[in-house]
Coordinates of C-alpha atoms and ligand atoms in Angstrom, one line a residue:
M1 CA 24.6 -15.6 -34.3
S2 CA 22.3 -18.5 -35.1
Q3 CA 24.3 -21.3 -36.7
Q4 CA 22.0 -23.7 -38.4
L5 CA 22.8 -27.4 -38.0
A6 CA 23.5 -29.0 -41.3
A7 CA 21.1 -31.8 -42.4
Q8 CA 22.0 -35.1 -40.6
T9 CA 23.9 -36.5 -43.5
G10 CA 27.5 -36.3 -42.4
P11 CA 29.8 -39.1 -41.4
S12 CA 29.7 -41.0 -38.1
L13 CA 32.6 -40.1 -35.8
G14 CA 32.2 -43.2 -33.7
S15 CA 31.7 -43.2 -30.0
R16 CA 33.4 -41.7 -26.9
H17 CA 33.0 -42.3 -23.2
V18 CA 33.1 -39.5 -20.7
R19 CA 32.5 -39.3 -16.9
V20 CA 30.1 -36.3 -17.3
L21 CA 28.1 -35.2 -20.3
I22 CA 26.7 -31.7 -20.0
I23 CA 24.0 -30.8 -22.5
G24 CA 23.8 -27.1 -23.0
G25 CA 26.5 -24.4 -22.6
G26 CA 24.5 -21.7 -20.8
P27 CA 25.2 -20.4 -17.3
G28 CA 24.1 -23.7 -15.8
G29 CA 26.0 -26.0 -18.2
Y30 CA 29.2 -24.0 -18.7
V31 CA 29.6 -23.4 -14.9
A32 CA 29.0 -27.2 -14.3
G33 CA 31.7 -27.8 -17.0
I34 CA 34.3 -25.4 -15.4
R35 CA 33.7 -26.8 -11.9
A36 CA 33.7 -30.4 -13.1
G37 CA 37.1 -29.7 -14.8
Q38 CA 38.5 -28.1 -11.7
L39 CA 37.5 -31.3 -9.8
E40 CA 39.3 -33.4 -12.4
L41 CA 36.1 -35.0 -13.7
D42 CA 36.4 -36.0 -17.4
A43 CA 33.6 -33.7 -18.7
V44 CA 32.3 -32.5 -22.0
V45 CA 29.8 -29.7 -22.8
V46 CA 27.7 -30.0 -26.0
D47 CA 26.0 -27.0 -27.5
S48 CA 25.3 -25.9 -31.1
Q49 CA 25.5 -22.2 -30.1
P50 CA 28.6 -20.3 -28.9
M51 CA 29.3 -20.8 -25.2
G52 CA 27.2 -18.8 -22.8
G53 CA 23.6 -19.9 -23.7
T54 CA 20.6 -17.6 -23.7
C55 CA 22.1 -15.3 -21.1
L56 CA 25.2 -14.4 -22.9
N57 CA 24.1 -14.7 -26.6
I58 CA 20.5 -13.4 -26.6
G59 CA 19.6 -12.5 -23.0
C60 CA 21.2 -10.9 -20.0
I61 CA 24.3 -9.4 -21.7
P62 CA 22.8 -8.1 -25.0
S63 CA 19.8 -6.7 -23.2
K64 CA 21.9 -4.9 -20.6
A65 CA 24.1 -3.5 -23.4
L66 CA 21.1 -2.2 -25.3
I67 CA 19.6 -0.8 -22.0
H68 CA 22.9 1.0 -21.4
A69 CA 23.0 2.5 -24.9
A70 CA 19.4 3.6 -24.6
D71 CA 20.2 5.2 -21.2
E72 CA 23.1 7.1 -22.7
F73 CA 21.0 8.2 -25.6
A74 CA 18.2 9.4 -23.3
V75 CA 20.7 11.4 -21.2
A76 CA 22.1 13.1 -24.3
A77 CA 18.5 13.9 -25.4
E78 CA 17.7 15.3 -22.0
Q79 CA 20.8 17.5 -22.0
A80 CA 19.9 18.7 -25.5
K81 CA 16.6 20.0 -24.1
G82 CA 18.5 22.2 -21.7
A83 CA 18.6 20.1 -18.5
P84 CA 20.0 21.9 -15.4
L85 CA 23.5 20.4 -15.5
G86 CA 24.8 23.2 -17.7
I87 CA 25.8 20.8 -20.5
S88 CA 25.0 21.9 -24.1
V89 CA 24.7 19.3 -26.8
S90 CA 22.7 19.2 -29.9
A91 CA 19.9 16.6 -30.3
P92 CA 21.5 13.1 -30.5
T93 CA 20.8 10.6 -33.2
I94 CA 21.4 6.9 -33.1
D95 CA 22.7 4.3 -35.6
L96 CA 21.2 1.2 -34.0
G97 CA 23.1 -1.0 -36.4
R98 CA 26.4 0.3 -34.8
T99 CA 24.9 -0.1 -31.4
M100 CA 24.1 -3.7 -32.1
A101 CA 27.6 -4.3 -33.6
W102 CA 29.1 -2.9 -30.3
K103 CA 26.8 -5.2 -28.3
D104 CA 27.8 -8.2 -30.6
G105 CA 31.5 -7.4 -29.9
I106 CA 30.9 -7.7 -26.1
V107 CA 29.0 -11.0 -26.6
Q108 CA 31.8 -12.4 -28.8
R109 CA 34.5 -11.5 -26.3
L110 CA 32.5 -13.2 -23.6
N111 CA 31.9 -16.3 -25.8
H112 CA 35.6 -16.7 -26.2
G113 CA 36.2 -16.0 -22.5
V114 CA 33.8 -18.8 -21.5
A115 CA 35.4 -21.2 -24.0
G116 CA 38.8 -20.3 -22.7
L117 CA 37.7 -20.9 -19.1
L118 CA 36.4 -24.4 -20.0
A119 CA 39.6 -25.2 -21.8
K120 CA 41.7 -24.0 -18.8
A121 CA 39.7 -26.3 -16.6
G122 CA 40.3 -29.2 -18.9
T123 CA 36.7 -29.6 -20.0
S124 CA 36.1 -30.1 -23.8
V125 CA 33.3 -28.6 -25.9
I126 CA 31.6 -30.3 -28.7
E127 CA 29.7 -28.1 -31.1
G128 CA 26.4 -29.8 -31.9
R129 CA 23.0 -30.8 -30.7
A130 CA 22.6 -33.8 -28.3
T131 CA 19.6 -36.1 -28.3
L132 CA 19.4 -38.5 -25.3
L133 CA 18.8 -42.1 -26.2
D134 CA 18.7 -43.2 -22.6
G135 CA 20.1 -42.0 -19.2
K136 CA 23.7 -42.7 -20.2
T137 CA 23.8 -42.3 -24.0
A138 CA 23.4 -39.3 -26.4
E139 CA 23.7 -38.9 -30.1
V140 CA 25.4 -35.7 -31.0
T141 CA 24.9 -34.1 -34.4
G142 CA 27.7 -31.7 -35.2
L143 CA 27.4 -28.4 -37.1
D144 CA 28.7 -30.2 -40.2
G145 CA 26.1 -33.0 -39.9
S146 CA 28.5 -35.5 -38.5
T147 CA 27.2 -37.7 -35.7
Q148 CA 28.9 -39.3 -32.7
R149 CA 27.7 -41.3 -29.8
L150 CA 28.6 -40.2 -26.3
T151 CA 28.2 -42.5 -23.3
A152 CA 28.6 -41.0 -19.8
E153 CA 28.4 -42.0 -16.2
H154 CA 26.5 -38.8 -15.4
V155 CA 24.4 -36.6 -17.6
I156 CA 23.6 -33.0 -16.7
I157 CA 20.6 -31.5 -18.6
A158 CA 21.2 -27.8 -18.9
T159 CA 19.1 -27.1 -22.0
G160 CA 17.6 -23.8 -20.7
S161 CA 14.4 -22.2 -21.9
E162 CA 12.8 -20.6 -25.0
P163 CA 10.3 -17.9 -25.5
M164 CA 6.6 -18.8 -25.3
A165 CA 4.4 -17.8 -28.2
L166 CA 0.8 -16.9 -28.0
P167 CA -1.4 -19.2 -30.1
S168 CA -3.0 -16.2 -31.8
L169 CA 0.3 -14.5 -32.5
P170 CA 2.9 -17.0 -33.7
F171 CA 6.4 -15.6 -34.1
G172 CA 7.2 -14.4 -37.6
G173 CA 7.0 -11.2 -39.6
P174 CA 6.2 -8.3 -37.3
V175 CA 5.7 -10.6 -34.3
I176 CA 9.1 -11.0 -32.6
S177 CA 10.6 -12.4 -29.4
S178 CA 13.4 -10.9 -27.4
T179 CA 15.9 -12.6 -29.6
E180 CA 14.9 -10.6 -32.7
A181 CA 14.3 -7.5 -30.7
L182 CA 18.0 -7.7 -29.6
A183 CA 19.1 -7.8 -33.2
L184 CA 17.0 -5.0 -34.7
T185 CA 19.1 -2.5 -36.7
D186 CA 16.3 0.1 -36.9
V187 CA 14.3 1.5 -34.0
P188 CA 10.7 0.6 -34.6
T189 CA 8.3 3.5 -35.1
G190 CA 5.6 1.8 -33.1
L191 CA 6.3 -1.1 -30.8
V192 CA 3.6 -3.1 -28.9
V193 CA 5.0 -5.2 -26.1
V194 CA 2.7 -8.0 -25.1
G195 CA 3.6 -8.9 -21.5
G196 CA 4.6 -6.4 -18.8
G197 CA 7.1 -8.6 -17.0
Y198 CA 10.9 -8.7 -16.9
I199 CA 11.7 -8.7 -20.6
G200 CA 8.7 -6.6 -21.7
L201 CA 9.6 -3.8 -19.4
E202 CA 13.4 -3.9 -19.7
L203 CA 13.2 -3.8 -23.5
G204 CA 10.1 -1.7 -23.8
I205 CA 11.7 1.1 -21.7
A206 CA 15.0 0.8 -23.8
F207 CA 13.1 1.2 -27.1
A208 CA 11.0 4.1 -25.7
K209 CA 14.2 5.9 -24.8
L210 CA 15.5 5.2 -28.3
G211 CA 12.5 7.0 -29.7
A212 CA 9.9 4.2 -30.4
E213 CA 6.2 4.8 -29.5
V214 CA 5.8 2.0 -27.1
T215 CA 2.6 0.4 -25.8
I216 CA 2.7 -2.3 -23.2
V217 CA -0.2 -4.8 -23.0
E218 CA -0.4 -6.7 -19.7
A219 CA -3.0 -9.3 -18.8
E220 CA -2.9 -8.6 -15.1
E221 CA -4.2 -5.5 -13.5
R222 CA -0.7 -4.0 -13.1
I223 CA 2.8 -4.3 -14.6
L224 CA 5.4 -6.7 -12.9
P225 CA 2.6 -8.5 -11.0
S226 CA 5.1 -10.7 -9.2
Y227 CA 6.6 -7.6 -7.4
D228 CA 4.7 -5.7 -4.8
R229 CA 3.0 -2.4 -5.7
Q230 CA 5.3 -0.2 -3.6
L231 CA 8.2 -1.4 -5.7
T232 CA 6.4 -1.2 -9.1
T233 CA 4.7 2.2 -8.7
P234 CA 8.0 4.2 -9.4
V235 CA 8.4 2.2 -12.6
A236 CA 4.8 2.8 -13.6
R237 CA 5.4 6.6 -13.1
S238 CA 8.6 6.5 -15.1
L239 CA 6.7 4.7 -18.0
D240 CA 4.2 7.6 -17.9
T241 CA 7.0 10.2 -18.0
L242 CA 8.7 8.3 -21.0
G243 CA 5.3 8.4 -22.8
V244 CA 4.9 4.6 -22.7
K245 CA 1.2 3.6 -22.8
V246 CA 0.3 0.8 -20.5
L247 CA -2.8 -1.2 -21.1
T248 CA -3.4 -3.4 -18.1
S249 CA -6.1 -6.2 -17.7
S250 CA -5.7 -6.4 -21.5
R251 CA -4.8 -9.2 -24.0
A252 CA -3.6 -9.4 -27.5
V253 CA -6.3 -10.7 -29.8
E254 CA -4.9 -10.8 -33.3
L255 CA -2.7 -9.0 -35.8
A256 CA -4.3 -6.1 -37.7
D257 CA -2.9 -4.6 -41.0
D258 CA -1.3 -1.8 -39.1
G259 CA -0.8 -3.2 -35.7
L260 CA -2.4 -5.3 -33.0
V261 CA -5.9 -5.8 -31.9
V262 CA -6.1 -5.6 -28.1
E263 CA -9.0 -6.5 -25.8
G264 CA -9.2 -4.6 -22.6
P265 CA -11.8 -3.5 -20.0
N266 CA -13.3 -1.1 -22.5
G267 CA -13.5 -3.5 -25.4
R268 CA -11.4 -4.0 -28.5
R269 CA -9.0 -1.5 -30.0
T270 CA -6.2 -1.5 -32.6
V271 CA -2.8 -0.3 -31.4
A272 CA -0.7 0.9 -34.3
A273 CA 2.7 -0.8 -34.5
D274 CA 5.3 -2.0 -36.9
K275 CA 6.7 -4.5 -34.4
I276 CA 4.9 -6.7 -31.8
L277 CA 7.3 -8.0 -29.2
V278 CA 5.8 -11.0 -27.3
T279 CA 7.2 -11.5 -23.8
V280 CA 4.7 -13.6 -22.0
G281 CA 7.2 -15.9 -20.3
R282 CA 9.5 -18.8 -21.2
R283 CA 9.2 -22.5 -21.2
A284 CA 11.7 -25.3 -20.7
S285 CA 13.7 -26.3 -23.8
V286 CA 13.2 -30.0 -23.8
R287 CA 11.5 -30.8 -27.1
A288 CA 14.6 -31.7 -29.1
T289 CA 16.6 -33.3 -26.2
G290 CA 15.1 -36.8 -26.3
L291 CA 13.9 -36.5 -22.7
E292 CA 10.9 -38.7 -23.7
H293 CA 13.2 -41.6 -23.8
L294 CA 14.0 -41.1 -20.1
G295 CA 10.5 -40.7 -18.6
L296 CA 11.7 -38.2 -16.1
T297 CA 9.3 -36.8 -13.5
M298 CA 8.2 -33.4 -14.8
N299 CA 6.7 -30.4 -13.0
N300 CA 4.5 -28.2 -15.2
G301 CA 6.7 -28.8 -18.2
F302 CA 10.0 -28.4 -16.3
V303 CA 12.3 -31.2 -15.2
A304 CA 11.7 -31.9 -11.5
V305 CA 14.8 -32.0 -9.3
D306 CA 15.7 -32.5 -5.7
D307 CA 17.9 -30.2 -3.6
R308 CA 21.0 -31.6 -5.2
C309 CA 19.5 -31.1 -8.7
Q310 CA 19.1 -34.8 -9.1
T311 CA 16.2 -35.8 -11.4
S312 CA 14.0 -38.8 -10.9
M313 CA 16.6 -41.0 -12.7
R314 CA 19.9 -41.8 -10.9
N315 CA 23.0 -40.0 -12.2
V316 CA 20.8 -37.8 -14.4
W317 CA 20.9 -34.2 -13.2
A318 CA 19.3 -31.0 -14.3
V319 CA 20.2 -27.3 -13.7
G320 CA 19.0 -23.9 -14.7
D321 CA 15.9 -22.7 -16.6
V322 CA 15.0 -26.3 -17.6
T323 CA 14.1 -26.9 -13.9
G324 CA 11.7 -23.9 -13.7
E325 CA 11.4 -20.7 -11.8
P326 CA 13.1 -18.5 -10.9
M327 CA 14.7 -18.5 -14.4
L328 CA 17.8 -16.5 -13.5
A329 CA 21.3 -16.9 -14.7
H330 CA 22.9 -16.8 -11.2
R331 CA 20.6 -19.5 -10.0
A332 CA 21.6 -21.7 -13.0
M333 CA 25.3 -21.0 -12.3
K334 CA 25.0 -22.0 -8.6
Q335 CA 23.1 -25.2 -9.5
G336 CA 25.8 -26.0 -12.1
E337 CA 28.5 -25.7 -9.4
V338 CA 26.5 -27.8 -6.9
V339 CA 25.9 -30.6 -9.4
A340 CA 29.6 -30.8 -10.4
E341 CA 30.5 -31.0 -6.7
A342 CA 27.8 -33.7 -6.0
I343 CA 29.2 -35.8 -8.8
A344 CA 32.7 -35.4 -7.4
G345 CA 31.3 -36.9 -4.2
R346 CA 31.4 -33.7 -2.2
P347 CA 28.7 -33.0 0.4
T348 CA 26.7 -30.2 -1.2
V349 CA 23.2 -29.0 -1.6
F350 CA 21.4 -26.2 -3.5
E351 CA 19.6 -24.6 -0.6
P352 CA 20.0 -20.8 -0.8
I353 CA 18.3 -18.6 1.7
S354 CA 17.4 -16.3 -1.1
I355 CA 18.0 -15.8 -4.8
P356 CA 18.4 -12.1 -5.6
A357 CA 16.2 -10.8 -8.4
I358 CA 16.7 -7.5 -10.3
V359 CA 14.6 -5.8 -12.9
F360 CA 16.8 -3.6 -15.0
T361 CA 14.0 -1.0 -15.6
D362 CA 14.3 2.7 -15.0
P363 CA 14.3 2.9 -12.1
E364 CA 15.8 -0.5 -11.2
I365 CA 14.1 -2.9 -8.8
V366 CA 16.0 -5.3 -6.6
S367 CA 14.5 -7.8 -4.3
V368 CA 16.0 -10.4 -2.0
G369 CA 14.0 -12.6 0.4
L370 CA 10.5 -11.7 1.5
G371 CA 8.6 -8.5 1.1
P372 CA 6.3 -7.3 3.9
D373 CA 3.2 -9.0 2.5
E374 CA 5.0 -12.3 1.7
A375 CA 6.5 -12.3 5.2
E376 CA 3.0 -11.9 6.7
A377 CA 1.7 -14.6 4.4
H378 CA 4.4 -16.9 5.9
G379 CA 2.9 -16.1 9.3
L380 CA 5.8 -13.9 10.4
D381 CA 5.4 -10.9 12.6
V382 CA 7.7 -8.4 11.0
I383 CA 8.9 -4.8 11.3
V384 CA 9.7 -2.8 8.2
G385 CA 12.1 0.1 7.8
R386 CA 11.9 2.2 4.7
F387 CA 14.4 4.9 3.6
P388 CA 13.5 7.3 0.8
L389 CA 16.2 8.0 -1.7
S390 CA 15.1 11.6 -1.8
A391 CA 16.9 11.8 1.6
N392 CA 20.1 10.3 0.1
G393 CA 22.9 12.7 -0.9
R394 CA 24.3 10.4 -3.6
S395 CA 20.9 10.0 -5.2
M396 CA 20.6 13.8 -5.4
T397 CA 24.0 14.1 -7.1
L398 CA 22.9 11.5 -9.6
A399 CA 19.9 13.7 -10.3
S400 CA 17.6 10.8 -9.4
E401 CA 15.8 10.9 -6.1
V402 CA 13.0 8.5 -6.9
G403 CA 12.6 5.3 -4.9
F404 CA 13.5 3.8 -1.5
V405 CA 15.4 1.0 0.3
R406 CA 13.3 -1.3 2.5
T407 CA 14.3 -3.8 5.2
V408 CA 11.9 -6.4 6.5
A409 CA 12.9 -8.2 9.7
R410 CA 11.3 -10.5 12.3
A411 CA 9.8 -8.4 15.1
D412 CA 11.1 -10.9 17.8
D413 CA 14.8 -11.3 17.1
H414 CA 15.3 -8.7 14.3
L415 CA 16.6 -11.3 11.9
I416 CA 16.4 -9.7 8.4
V417 CA 14.1 -11.8 6.1
G418 CA 13.9 -9.5 3.1
L419 CA 15.6 -6.5 1.5
Q420 CA 14.2 -4.5 -1.4
A421 CA 14.9 -1.3 -3.3
V422 CA 13.7 0.7 -6.2
G423 CA 15.7 3.5 -7.7
R424 CA 18.6 4.5 -9.8
S425 CA 21.7 2.3 -9.4
V426 CA 20.1 0.0 -6.9
A427 CA 20.9 -3.2 -8.8
E428 CA 24.4 -3.2 -7.3
L429 CA 22.9 -3.3 -3.8
S430 CA 21.8 -6.9 -4.5
T431 CA 25.2 -8.1 -3.4
A432 CA 25.0 -6.5 0.0
F433 CA 21.3 -7.6 0.3
G434 CA 22.2 -11.2 -0.6
L435 CA 25.1 -11.3 1.8
A436 CA 23.1 -9.9 4.7
L437 CA 20.4 -12.6 4.2
E438 CA 22.7 -15.5 3.6
M439 CA 24.8 -14.6 6.7
G440 CA 21.8 -14.3 8.9
A441 CA 22.2 -10.6 9.6
R442 CA 20.0 -8.8 12.2
L443 CA 18.9 -5.2 12.0
E444 CA 21.6 -4.2 14.4
D445 CA 24.4 -5.8 12.3
V446 CA 23.4 -3.7 9.3
A447 CA 22.7 -0.6 11.2
D448 CA 26.1 -0.8 13.0
T449 CA 28.1 -1.4 9.8
I450 CA 29.8 1.8 8.5
H451 CA 28.5 2.4 5.0
S452 CA 30.6 4.6 2.7
H453 CA 29.4 8.2 2.1
P454 CA 28.1 9.3 -0.3
T455 CA 26.6 6.1 -1.7
V456 CA 23.1 4.9 -2.5
G457 CA 24.0 1.9 -0.3
E458 CA 23.8 4.2 2.8
G459 CA 20.0 3.7 2.3
L460 CA 20.5 0.1 3.4
A461 CA 21.9 1.0 6.9
E462 CA 19.3 3.8 7.1
S463 CA 16.4 1.5 6.4
A464 CA 17.7 -1.0 9.0
M465 CA 17.9 2.0 11.5
A466 CA 14.4 3.0 10.4
A467 CA 13.1 -0.4 11.3
L468 CA 14.8 0.0 14.7
G469 CA 13.1 3.4 15.1
H470 CA 16.2 5.6 14.8
A471 CA 17.0 6.5 11.2
L472 CA 19.4 9.4 11.1
H473 CA 18.6 11.2 7.9
I474 CA 14.8 11.2 7.9
Ligands
FAD501 P1 20.4 -21.3 -21.3 O1 21.2 -20.1 -21.0 O2 19.1 -21.1 -22.0 O3 21.3 -22.3 -22.1 C1 20.9 -23.5 -22.6 C2 21.8 -23.9 -23.7 O4 21.4 -25.2 -24.1 C3 21.6 -23.1 -25.0 O5 22.8 -22.5 -25.4 C4 21.0 -24.1 -26.1 O6 21.6 -23.8 -27.4 C5 21.5 -25.4 -25.5 N1 20.7 -26.5 -25.9 C6 19.4 -26.7 -25.8 N2 19.1 -28.0 -26.2 C7 20.2 -28.6 -26.6 C8 20.5 -29.8 -27.1 N3 19.6 -30.7 -27.4 N4 21.9 -30.1 -27.4 C9 22.8 -29.2 -27.1 N5 22.6 -28.0 -26.6 C10 21.3 -27.7 -26.4 N6 18.7 -13.7 -16.1 C11 19.4 -13.0 -15.2 O7 19.8 -13.5 -14.1 N7 19.7 -11.6 -15.3 C12 19.3 -11.0 -16.4 O8 19.5 -9.8 -16.6 C13 18.6 -11.7 -17.4 N8 18.2 -11.0 -18.6 C14 17.6 -11.8 -19.6 C15 17.2 -11.1 -20.7 C16 16.5 -11.8 -21.7 C17 16.1 -11.1 -23.0 C18 16.3 -13.2 -21.6 C19 15.6 -14.0 -22.7 C20 16.7 -13.9 -20.4 C21 17.3 -13.2 -19.4 N9 17.7 -13.8 -18.2 C22 18.3 -13.1 -17.2 C23 17.5 -15.2 -18.0 C24 18.8 -16.0 -18.3 O9 19.1 -15.8 -19.6 C25 18.5 -17.5 -18.0 O10 18.0 -17.7 -16.7 C26 19.8 -18.3 -18.2 O11 20.3 -18.1 -19.5 C27 19.5 -19.8 -17.9 O12 20.7 -20.5 -18.1 P2 20.7 -22.0 -18.5 O13 22.1 -22.5 -18.5 O14 19.7 -22.7 -17.7 O15 20.1 -22.1 -20.0
NAD502 P1 7.6 -12.8 -17.1 O1 7.0 -13.9 -16.5 O2 8.6 -11.9 -16.4 O3 6.5 -11.8 -17.6 C1 5.5 -12.2 -18.4 C2 4.3 -11.2 -18.3 O4 3.4 -11.5 -19.3 C3 3.6 -11.3 -17.0 O5 3.4 -10.1 -16.4 C4 2.2 -11.9 -17.4 O6 1.2 -11.5 -16.5 C5 2.1 -11.4 -18.8 N1 1.2 -12.2 -19.7 C6 1.1 -13.5 -19.8 N2 0.3 -13.9 -20.8 C7 -0.2 -12.7 -21.3 C8 -1.1 -12.4 -22.4 N3 -1.7 -13.4 -23.1 N4 -1.3 -11.1 -22.7 C9 -0.7 -10.1 -22.0 N5 0.2 -10.4 -20.9 C10 0.4 -11.6 -20.6 O7 8.3 -13.3 -18.5 P2 9.3 -12.7 -19.5 O8 9.3 -11.2 -19.4 O9 9.0 -13.3 -20.8 O10 10.7 -13.2 -19.0 C11 11.0 -14.6 -18.9 C12 11.9 -14.9 -17.8 O11 13.2 -14.5 -18.1 C13 11.6 -14.3 -16.5 O12 10.8 -15.1 -15.7 C14 12.9 -14.1 -15.8 O13 13.2 -15.2 -15.0 C15 13.9 -14.1 -17.0 N6 14.5 -12.7 -17.2 C16 15.1 -12.1 -16.1 C17 15.6 -10.9 -16.3 C18 16.4 -10.2 -15.1 O14 16.8 -11.0 -14.2 N7 16.6 -8.9 -15.1 C19 15.4 -10.1 -17.4 C20 14.7 -10.7 -18.4 C21 14.3 -12.0 -18.3

């Protein structure tokens, strides 16, 4: 996947003027490119990687493909042990190289798909790396080393993010980031994951299901510290069932010959491992972009933007991970859309009521808006309805009754301010959750909506009814 740029020795291809120069072809940049083309703005997207950015090439899509393969493997292994569904199979084996080839096939289809969508919109793509010289000019070095100068009326910085390394554990050898983890062709025997956040848990669980001995080392006192304990407890229990060791309040110290030295509440110990996956967060990808020539206002290493994604320099815009948290693909996409419309002169603003977040663990967690504690911290007087999936028929038929759906609403007018769930297949509820919040639904709106039976989504109506004091099935 990684195409190295040739040394900058190639010919100069002269200069070109465009209305909109988009640096980075990830979800933020490519969506800005599609929308700009639809709005008949002369736009170009520059990226040295195939279209789709981190999300498509080394993030969302490959990780979800691996998670799916691991789930299928785990189900087969479970049936082989004589699970109660009456299915007889022998113990499965996995050829991870073939799994990765399948995953790469999906990525390539999507790369071509995105390139096709840009072409259809009339936006061109230049394969190369852009360095800004000022707020209207960039030098682009192509994959063949050729250079060309682009001038633009508007520049959109959509350069995304990159994994953060720990000073004591630089990437290389056994120490890998999610990028290398998503390209492994053998399942590690022992895998230590440093960081029990989104990536660490999603990939840690997948590799545990594939047969690795997984240990998660998390600095905080619990995994997924940005989610409330009610939501993370079912995931912590599932890690235990999967045999994943979790060392909380612990930090990686240094590499040992056969693993990693970890310091925790009980002192130092060495955890045996052949791979150490470091997932302690991501930082803005700005180093090679020439941003220092612009002197933009920054915010903790991220490009500061206003509610139209305008930076501190006129006609220089920024979208996606490079602008900071939450670093999610759907946020980047919406920002890309907003900026293209702003440049086209349309009245627009990036002001979502909520940005849904999903952790694709087993069980999955989905959260939109405020949890009960956050609502209280905002000074809101709220009522909370909670519906356990153990009372949901569909969850029973999926042989997975763990988890719940939760609705948080203002006590005075019943406006819903937050929706959360943990359980199997709850990721898909994020659509209904997002719609409910964005459209200003009240408890009665959700409770009065007929939800199809049997679905996990019935938990949404039941949790709203629970908040109103009249849930039907508990
Ligand atoms: P990116 O996708 O990072 O794209 C930036 C692009 O800019 C890259 O292609 C890069 O090559 C290019 N670039 C950088 N500098 C230059 C330059 N100087 N010249 C030209 N091009 C340049 N988010 C979700 O919402 N759901 C998920 O399930 C999810 N899973 C993830 C799993 C993993 C393992 C990882 C790492 C991330 C995941 N994310 C997920 C986060 C998601 O990938 C990012 O939020 C998203 O990709 C951000 O989009 P972006 O356009 O801002 O940047
Ligand atoms: P993260 O912020 O989700 O988790 C990092 C974890 O590492 C935290 O729990 C933190 O307490 C811990 N940590 C920090 N320093 C540590 C240290 N020295 N030792 C041990 N633990 C330490 O970051 P991530 O998992 O790297 O993911 C990066 C970003 O990618 C996320 O913020 C998210 O926006 C995005 N992402 C999203 C999805 C999704 O939407 N499903 C999936 C993967 C990644």
